[in-house]
Coordinates of N, CA, C and O in Angstrom, one line a residue:
X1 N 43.3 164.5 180.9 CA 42.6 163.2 180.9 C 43.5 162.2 181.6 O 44.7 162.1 181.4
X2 N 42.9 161.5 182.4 CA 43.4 160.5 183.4 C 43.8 159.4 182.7 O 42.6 159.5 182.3
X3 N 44.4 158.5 182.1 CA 44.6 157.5 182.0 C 45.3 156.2 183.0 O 46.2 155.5 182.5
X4 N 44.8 156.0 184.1 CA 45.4 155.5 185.1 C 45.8 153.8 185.0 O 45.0 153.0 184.8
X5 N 46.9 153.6 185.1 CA 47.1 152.7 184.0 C 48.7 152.4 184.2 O 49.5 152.7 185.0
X6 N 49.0 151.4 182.9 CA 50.8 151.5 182.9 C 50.9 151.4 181.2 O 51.9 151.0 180.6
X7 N 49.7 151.8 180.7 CA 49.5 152.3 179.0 C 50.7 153.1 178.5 O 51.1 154.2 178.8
X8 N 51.3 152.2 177.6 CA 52.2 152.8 177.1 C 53.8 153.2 177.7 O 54.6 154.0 177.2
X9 N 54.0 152.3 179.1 CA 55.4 152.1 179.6 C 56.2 151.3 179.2 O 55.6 150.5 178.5
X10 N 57.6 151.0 179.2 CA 58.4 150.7 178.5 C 58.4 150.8 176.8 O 59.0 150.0 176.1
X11 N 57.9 151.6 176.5 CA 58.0 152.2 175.2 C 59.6 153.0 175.2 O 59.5 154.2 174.7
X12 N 60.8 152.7 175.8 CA 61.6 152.9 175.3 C 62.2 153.6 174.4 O 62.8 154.6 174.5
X13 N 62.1 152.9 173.5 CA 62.6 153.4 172.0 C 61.5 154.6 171.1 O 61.3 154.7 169.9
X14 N 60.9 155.4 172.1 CA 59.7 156.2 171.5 C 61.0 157.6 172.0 O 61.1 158.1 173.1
X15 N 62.0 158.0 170.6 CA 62.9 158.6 171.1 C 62.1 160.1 170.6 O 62.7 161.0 171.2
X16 N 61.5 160.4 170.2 CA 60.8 161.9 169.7 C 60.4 162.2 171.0 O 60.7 163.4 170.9
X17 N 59.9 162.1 171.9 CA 59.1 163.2 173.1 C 57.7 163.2 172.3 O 57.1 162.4 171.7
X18 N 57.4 164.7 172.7 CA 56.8 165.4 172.1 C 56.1 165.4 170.4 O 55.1 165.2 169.9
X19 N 57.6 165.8 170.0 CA 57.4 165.9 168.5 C 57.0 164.5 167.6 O 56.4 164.4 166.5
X20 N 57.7 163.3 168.7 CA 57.3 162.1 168.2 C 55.6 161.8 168.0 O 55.1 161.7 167.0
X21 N 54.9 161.9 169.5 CA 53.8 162.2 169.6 C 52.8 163.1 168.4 O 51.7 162.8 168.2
X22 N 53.3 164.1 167.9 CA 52.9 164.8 166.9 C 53.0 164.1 165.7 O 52.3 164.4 164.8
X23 N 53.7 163.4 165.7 CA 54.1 162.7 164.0 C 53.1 162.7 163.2 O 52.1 162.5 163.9
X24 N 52.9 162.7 161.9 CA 51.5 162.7 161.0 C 51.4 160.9 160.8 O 50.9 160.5 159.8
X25 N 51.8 160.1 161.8 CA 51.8 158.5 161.9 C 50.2 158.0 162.3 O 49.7 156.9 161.9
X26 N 49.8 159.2 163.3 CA 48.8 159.0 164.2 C 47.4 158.7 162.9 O 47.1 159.4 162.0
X27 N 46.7 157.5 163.4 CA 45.1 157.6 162.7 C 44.4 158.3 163.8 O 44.6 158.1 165.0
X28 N 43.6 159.1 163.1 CA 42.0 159.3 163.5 C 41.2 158.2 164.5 O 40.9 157.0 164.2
X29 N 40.9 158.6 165.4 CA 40.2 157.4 166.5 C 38.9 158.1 166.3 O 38.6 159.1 165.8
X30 N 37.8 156.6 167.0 CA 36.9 157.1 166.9 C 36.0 156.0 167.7 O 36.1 154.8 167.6
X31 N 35.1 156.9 168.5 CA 35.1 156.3 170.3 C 33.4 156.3 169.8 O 32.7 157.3 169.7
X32 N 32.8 154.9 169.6 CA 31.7 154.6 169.9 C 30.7 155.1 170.9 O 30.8 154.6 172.0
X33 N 29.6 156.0 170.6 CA 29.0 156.6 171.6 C 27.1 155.5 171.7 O 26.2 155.5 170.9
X34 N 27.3 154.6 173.0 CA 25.7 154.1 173.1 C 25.4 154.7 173.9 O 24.8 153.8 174.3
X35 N 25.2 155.3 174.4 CA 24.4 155.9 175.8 C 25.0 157.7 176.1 O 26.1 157.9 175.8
X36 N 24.4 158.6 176.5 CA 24.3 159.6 176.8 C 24.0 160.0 178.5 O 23.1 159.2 178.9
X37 N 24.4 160.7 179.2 CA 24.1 160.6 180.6 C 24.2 162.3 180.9 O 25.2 163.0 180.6
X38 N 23.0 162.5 181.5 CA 22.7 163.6 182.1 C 23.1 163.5 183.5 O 22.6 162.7 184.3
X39 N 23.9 164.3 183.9 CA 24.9 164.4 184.8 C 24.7 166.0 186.0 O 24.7 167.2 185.7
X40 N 24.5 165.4 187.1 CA 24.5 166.7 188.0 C 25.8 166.5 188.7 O 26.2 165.5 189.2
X41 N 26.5 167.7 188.8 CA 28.0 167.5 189.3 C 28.3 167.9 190.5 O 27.6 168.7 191.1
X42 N 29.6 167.4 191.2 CA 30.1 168.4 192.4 C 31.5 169.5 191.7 O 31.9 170.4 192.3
X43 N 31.9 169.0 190.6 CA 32.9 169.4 190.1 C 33.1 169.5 188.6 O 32.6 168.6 188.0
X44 N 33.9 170.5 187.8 CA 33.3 170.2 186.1 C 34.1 168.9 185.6 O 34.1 168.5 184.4
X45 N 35.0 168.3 186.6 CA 35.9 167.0 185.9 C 35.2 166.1 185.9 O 35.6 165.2 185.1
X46 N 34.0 165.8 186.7 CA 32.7 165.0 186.8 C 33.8 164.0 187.6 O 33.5 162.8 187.6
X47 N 34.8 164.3 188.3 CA 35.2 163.1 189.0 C 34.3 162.8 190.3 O 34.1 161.7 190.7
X48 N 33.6 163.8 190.9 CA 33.0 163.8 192.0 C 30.8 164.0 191.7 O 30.3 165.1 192.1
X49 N 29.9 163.1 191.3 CA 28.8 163.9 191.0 C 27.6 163.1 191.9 O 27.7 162.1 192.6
X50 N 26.8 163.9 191.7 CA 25.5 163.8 192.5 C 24.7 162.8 192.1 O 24.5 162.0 192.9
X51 N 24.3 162.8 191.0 CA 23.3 162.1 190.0 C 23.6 161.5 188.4 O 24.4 162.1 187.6
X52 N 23.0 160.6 188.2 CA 23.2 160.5 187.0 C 22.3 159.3 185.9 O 21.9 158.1 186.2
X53 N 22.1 160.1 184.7 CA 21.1 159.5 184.5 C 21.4 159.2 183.2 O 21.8 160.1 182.4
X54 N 21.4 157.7 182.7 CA 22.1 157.0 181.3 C 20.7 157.0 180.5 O 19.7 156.6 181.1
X55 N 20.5 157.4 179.3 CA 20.5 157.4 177.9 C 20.8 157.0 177.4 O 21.8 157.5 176.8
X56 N 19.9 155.3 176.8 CA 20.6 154.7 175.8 C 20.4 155.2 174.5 O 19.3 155.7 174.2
X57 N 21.5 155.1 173.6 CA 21.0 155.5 172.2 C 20.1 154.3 171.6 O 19.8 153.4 172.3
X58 N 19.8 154.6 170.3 CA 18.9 153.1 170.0 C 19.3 153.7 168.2 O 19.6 154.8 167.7
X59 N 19.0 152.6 167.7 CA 19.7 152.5 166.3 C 20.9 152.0 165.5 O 21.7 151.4 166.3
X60 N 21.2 152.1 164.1 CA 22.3 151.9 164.2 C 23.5 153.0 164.0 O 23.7 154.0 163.2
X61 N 24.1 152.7 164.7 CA 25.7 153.7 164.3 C 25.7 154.7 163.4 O 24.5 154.7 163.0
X62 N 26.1 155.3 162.9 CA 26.5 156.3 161.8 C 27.9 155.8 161.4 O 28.8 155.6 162.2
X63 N 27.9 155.6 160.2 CA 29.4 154.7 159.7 C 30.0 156.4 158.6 O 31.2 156.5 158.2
X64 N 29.0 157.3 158.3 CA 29.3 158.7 157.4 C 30.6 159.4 158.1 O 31.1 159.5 159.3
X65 N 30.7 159.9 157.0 CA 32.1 160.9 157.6 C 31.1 162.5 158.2 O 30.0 162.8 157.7
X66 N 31.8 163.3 159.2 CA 31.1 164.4 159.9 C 30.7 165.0 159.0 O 31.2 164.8 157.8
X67 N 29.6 166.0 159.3 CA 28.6 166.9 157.9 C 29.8 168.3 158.0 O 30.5 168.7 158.9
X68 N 29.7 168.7 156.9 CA 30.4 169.4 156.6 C 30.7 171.0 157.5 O 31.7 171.7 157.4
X69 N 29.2 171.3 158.5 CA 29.5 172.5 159.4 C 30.3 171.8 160.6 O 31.2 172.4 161.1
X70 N 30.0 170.5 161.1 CA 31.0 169.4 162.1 C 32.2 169.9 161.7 O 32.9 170.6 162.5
X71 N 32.3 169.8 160.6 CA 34.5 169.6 160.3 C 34.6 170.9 160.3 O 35.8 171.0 160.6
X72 N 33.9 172.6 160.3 CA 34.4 173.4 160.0 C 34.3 173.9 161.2 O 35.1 174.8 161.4
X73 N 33.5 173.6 162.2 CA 33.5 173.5 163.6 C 34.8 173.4 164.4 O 35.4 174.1 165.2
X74 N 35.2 171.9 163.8 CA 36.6 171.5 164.8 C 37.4 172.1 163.8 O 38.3 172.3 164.5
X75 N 37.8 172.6 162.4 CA 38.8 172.9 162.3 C 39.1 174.5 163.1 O 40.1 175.0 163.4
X76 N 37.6 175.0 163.0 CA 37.9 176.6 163.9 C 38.7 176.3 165.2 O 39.7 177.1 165.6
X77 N 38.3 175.1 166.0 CA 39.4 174.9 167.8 C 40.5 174.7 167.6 O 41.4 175.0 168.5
X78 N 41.1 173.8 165.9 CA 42.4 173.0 166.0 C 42.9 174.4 165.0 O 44.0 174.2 164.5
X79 N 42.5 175.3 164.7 CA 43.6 176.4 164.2 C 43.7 177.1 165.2 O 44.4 178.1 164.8
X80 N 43.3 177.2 166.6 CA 43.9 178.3 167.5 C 45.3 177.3 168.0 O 45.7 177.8 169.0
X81 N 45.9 176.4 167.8 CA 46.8 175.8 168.0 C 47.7 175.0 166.9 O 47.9 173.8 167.0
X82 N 48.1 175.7 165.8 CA 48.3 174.8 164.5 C 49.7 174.2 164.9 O 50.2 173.6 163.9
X83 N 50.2 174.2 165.7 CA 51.4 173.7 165.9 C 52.3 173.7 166.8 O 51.9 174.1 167.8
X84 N 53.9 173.3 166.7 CA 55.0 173.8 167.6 C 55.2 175.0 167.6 O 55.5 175.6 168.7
X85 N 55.1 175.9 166.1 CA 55.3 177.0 166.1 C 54.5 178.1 167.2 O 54.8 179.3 167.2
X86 N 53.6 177.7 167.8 CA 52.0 178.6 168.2 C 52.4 177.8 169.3 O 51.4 177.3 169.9
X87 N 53.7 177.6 170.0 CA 53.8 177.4 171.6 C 53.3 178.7 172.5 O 52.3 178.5 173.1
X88 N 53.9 180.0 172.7 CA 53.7 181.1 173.1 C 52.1 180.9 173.1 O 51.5 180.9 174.2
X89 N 51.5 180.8 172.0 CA 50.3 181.4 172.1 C 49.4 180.0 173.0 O 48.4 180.3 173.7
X90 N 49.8 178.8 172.9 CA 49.8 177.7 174.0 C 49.2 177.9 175.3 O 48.1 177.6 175.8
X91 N 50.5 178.5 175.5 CA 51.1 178.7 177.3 C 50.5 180.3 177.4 O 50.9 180.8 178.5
X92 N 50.1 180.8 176.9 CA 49.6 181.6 176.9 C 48.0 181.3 177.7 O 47.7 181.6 178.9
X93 N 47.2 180.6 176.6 CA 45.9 180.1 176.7 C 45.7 179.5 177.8 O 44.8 179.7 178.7
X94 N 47.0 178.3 177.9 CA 46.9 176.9 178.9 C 46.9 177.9 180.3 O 46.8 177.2 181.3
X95 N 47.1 179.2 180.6 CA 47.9 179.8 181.7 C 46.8 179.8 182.3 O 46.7 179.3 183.5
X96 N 45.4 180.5 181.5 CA 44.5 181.1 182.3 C 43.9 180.4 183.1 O 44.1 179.2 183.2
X97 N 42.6 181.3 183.9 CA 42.2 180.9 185.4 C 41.6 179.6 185.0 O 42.0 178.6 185.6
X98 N 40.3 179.4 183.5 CA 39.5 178.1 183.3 C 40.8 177.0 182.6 O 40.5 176.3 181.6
X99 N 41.9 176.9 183.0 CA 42.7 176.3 182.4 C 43.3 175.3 183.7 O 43.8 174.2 183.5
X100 N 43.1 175.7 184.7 CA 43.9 175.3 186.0 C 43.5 173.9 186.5 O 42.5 173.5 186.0
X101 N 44.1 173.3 187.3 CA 43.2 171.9 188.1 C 42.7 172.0 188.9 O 42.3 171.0 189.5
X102 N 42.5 173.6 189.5 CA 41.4 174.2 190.9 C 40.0 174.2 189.9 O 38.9 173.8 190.2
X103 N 40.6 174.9 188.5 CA 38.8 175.3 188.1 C 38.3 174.1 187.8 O 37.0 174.1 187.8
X104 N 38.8 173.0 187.4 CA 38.0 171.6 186.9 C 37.6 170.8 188.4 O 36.6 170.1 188.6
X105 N 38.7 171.1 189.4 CA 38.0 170.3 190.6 C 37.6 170.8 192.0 O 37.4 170.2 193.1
X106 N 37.7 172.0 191.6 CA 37.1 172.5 193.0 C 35.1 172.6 193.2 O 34.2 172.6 192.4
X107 N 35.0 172.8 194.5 CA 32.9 172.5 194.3 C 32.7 173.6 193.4 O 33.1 174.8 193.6
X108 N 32.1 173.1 192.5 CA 31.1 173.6 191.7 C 29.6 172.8 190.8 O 29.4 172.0 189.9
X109 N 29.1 173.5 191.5 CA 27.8 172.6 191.3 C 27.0 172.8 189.9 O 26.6 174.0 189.7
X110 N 26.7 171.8 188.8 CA 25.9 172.0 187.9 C 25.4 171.3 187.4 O 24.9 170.5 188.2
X111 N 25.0 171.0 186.0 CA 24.4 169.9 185.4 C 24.6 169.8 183.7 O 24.3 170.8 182.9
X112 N 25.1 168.6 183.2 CA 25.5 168.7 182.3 C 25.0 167.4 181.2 O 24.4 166.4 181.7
X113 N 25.4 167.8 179.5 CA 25.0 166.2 179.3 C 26.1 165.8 178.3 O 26.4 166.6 177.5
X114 N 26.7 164.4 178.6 CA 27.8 164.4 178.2 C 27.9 162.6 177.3 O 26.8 162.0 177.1
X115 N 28.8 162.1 177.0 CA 29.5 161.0 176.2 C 30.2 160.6 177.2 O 31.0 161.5 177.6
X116 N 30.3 159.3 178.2 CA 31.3 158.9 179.3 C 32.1 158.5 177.7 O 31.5 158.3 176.7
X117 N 33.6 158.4 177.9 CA 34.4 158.2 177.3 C 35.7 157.4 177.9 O 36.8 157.1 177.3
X118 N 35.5 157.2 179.3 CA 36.8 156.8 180.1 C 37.0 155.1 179.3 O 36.2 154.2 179.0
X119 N 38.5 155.2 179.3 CA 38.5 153.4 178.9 C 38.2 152.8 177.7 O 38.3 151.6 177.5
X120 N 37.8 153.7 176.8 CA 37.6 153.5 175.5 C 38.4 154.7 174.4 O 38.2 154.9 173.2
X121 N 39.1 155.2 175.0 CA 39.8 156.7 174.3 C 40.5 155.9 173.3 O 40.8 154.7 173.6
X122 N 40.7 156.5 172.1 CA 42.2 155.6 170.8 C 43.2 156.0 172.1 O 43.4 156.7 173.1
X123 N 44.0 154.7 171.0 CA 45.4 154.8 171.9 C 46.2 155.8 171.5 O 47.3 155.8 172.1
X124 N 46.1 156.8 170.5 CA 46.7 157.7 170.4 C 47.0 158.9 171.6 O 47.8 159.8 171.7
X125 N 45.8 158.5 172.4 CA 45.5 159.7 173.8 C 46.4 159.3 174.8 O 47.2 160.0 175.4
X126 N 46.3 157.7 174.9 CA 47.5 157.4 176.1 C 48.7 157.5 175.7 O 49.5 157.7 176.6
X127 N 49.3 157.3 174.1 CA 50.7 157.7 173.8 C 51.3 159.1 173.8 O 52.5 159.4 173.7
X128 N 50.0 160.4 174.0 CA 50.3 161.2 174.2 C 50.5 161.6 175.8 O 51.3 162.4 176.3
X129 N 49.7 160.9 176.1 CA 50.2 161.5 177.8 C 51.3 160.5 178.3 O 51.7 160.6 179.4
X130 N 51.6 159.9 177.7 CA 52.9 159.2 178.1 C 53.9 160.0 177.3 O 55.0 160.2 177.9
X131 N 53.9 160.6 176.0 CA 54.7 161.2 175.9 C 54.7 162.7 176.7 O 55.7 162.7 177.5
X132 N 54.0 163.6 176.8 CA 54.2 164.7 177.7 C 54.9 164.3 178.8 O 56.0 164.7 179.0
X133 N 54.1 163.3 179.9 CA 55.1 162.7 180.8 C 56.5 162.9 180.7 O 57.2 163.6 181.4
X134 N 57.0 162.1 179.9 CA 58.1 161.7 179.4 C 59.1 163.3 178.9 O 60.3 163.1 179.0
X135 N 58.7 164.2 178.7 CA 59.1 165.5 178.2 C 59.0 166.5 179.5 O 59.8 167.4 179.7
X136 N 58.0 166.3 180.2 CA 57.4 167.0 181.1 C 57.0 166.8 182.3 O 56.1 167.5 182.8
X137 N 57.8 165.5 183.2 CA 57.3 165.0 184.0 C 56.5 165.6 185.3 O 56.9 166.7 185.8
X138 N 55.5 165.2 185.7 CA 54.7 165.9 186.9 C 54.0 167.0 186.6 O 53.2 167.4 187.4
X139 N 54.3 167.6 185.4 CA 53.5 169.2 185.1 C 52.5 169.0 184.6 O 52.0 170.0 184.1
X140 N 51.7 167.8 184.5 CA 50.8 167.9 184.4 C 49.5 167.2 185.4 O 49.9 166.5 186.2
X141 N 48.6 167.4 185.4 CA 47.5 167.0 186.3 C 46.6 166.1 185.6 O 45.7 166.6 185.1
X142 N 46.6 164.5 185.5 CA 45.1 164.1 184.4 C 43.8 163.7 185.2 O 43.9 163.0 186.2
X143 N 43.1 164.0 184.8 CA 41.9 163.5 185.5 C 41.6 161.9 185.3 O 42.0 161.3 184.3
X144 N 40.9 161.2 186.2 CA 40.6 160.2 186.3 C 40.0 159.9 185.2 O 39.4 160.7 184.5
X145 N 40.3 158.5 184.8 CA 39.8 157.6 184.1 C 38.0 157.5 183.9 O 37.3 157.1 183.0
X146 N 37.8 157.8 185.0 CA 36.1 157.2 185.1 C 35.5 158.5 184.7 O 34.4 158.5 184.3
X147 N 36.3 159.8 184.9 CA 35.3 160.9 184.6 C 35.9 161.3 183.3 O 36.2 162.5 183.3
X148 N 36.1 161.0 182.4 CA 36.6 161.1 180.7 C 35.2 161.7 180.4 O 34.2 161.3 180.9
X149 N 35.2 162.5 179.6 CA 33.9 162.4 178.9 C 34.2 163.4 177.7 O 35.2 163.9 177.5
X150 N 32.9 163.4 177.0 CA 32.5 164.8 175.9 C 31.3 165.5 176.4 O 30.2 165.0 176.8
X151 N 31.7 166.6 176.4 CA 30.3 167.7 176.2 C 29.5 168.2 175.4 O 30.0 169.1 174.8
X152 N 28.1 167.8 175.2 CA 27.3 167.8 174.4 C 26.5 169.3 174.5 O 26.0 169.7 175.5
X153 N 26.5 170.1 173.2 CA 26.4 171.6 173.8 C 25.2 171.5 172.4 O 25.1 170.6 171.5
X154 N 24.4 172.6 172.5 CA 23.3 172.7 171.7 C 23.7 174.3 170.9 O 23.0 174.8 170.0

């Protein structure tokens, strides 16, 4: 994820790296969703697309905490990675071919429907890519700010 920007420089004294970034300090964010956009692409990073078509939501918000198959949903993605210890198994995952910055931006044509999210992420997302930065300079690739999103799967 792109954050293009100067988010989170001179933070200095942010002496953890990585592990700082991991601290149990961090709150829970939570990215207001009005509108929905059906999206035909040139690329799956959606930096590059053809069309696009916004969906406003209508109503009000949901202020509830996620229904209970939601939480057991995301906790099945966040235990294939429980930690520092599950690096190996990481760089393992992160290695493969749909993992790369060819498979997110090379042509590939589709259609998708998604949450734009650029510019609205918690700040916990840009102190993380300032910290990998900071640990890991240049090894990583973020995508643009404008093509942030979620994928809405049925």
């Amino acid at each position: 994820a792109d954050t293009e920007g100067d988010e989170g420089e001179g933070d200095e004294d942010d002496e953890g790296g990585l592990a700082a970034a991991a601290a149990p300090n961090w709150t829970p964010g939570c990215v207001p969703v009005e509108a929905l956009s059906i999206i035909l692409f040139q690329c799956r990073s959606l930096e590059r697309i053809l069309s696009e078509q916004v969906i406003s939501l209508s109503g009000e918000a949901s202020q509830s905490a996620p229904l209970q198959p939601e939480r057991v949903a995301v906790e099945k993605v966040l235990k294939e990675f429980p930690g520092p210890q599950a690096v190996d198994t990481y760089w393992y995952k992160a290695g493969g071919d749909g993992s790369r910055e060819l498979h997110y931006r090379e042509t590939k044509m589709g259609a998708t429907l998604v949450a734009r999210v650029g510019g609205r992420l918690p700040e916990c997302v840009a102190l993380f890519k300032v910290a990998v930065e900071a640990a890991l300079p240049g090894m990583y690739s973020w995508f643009e700010d404008s093509s942030l999103h979620v994928t809405l799967r049925g």
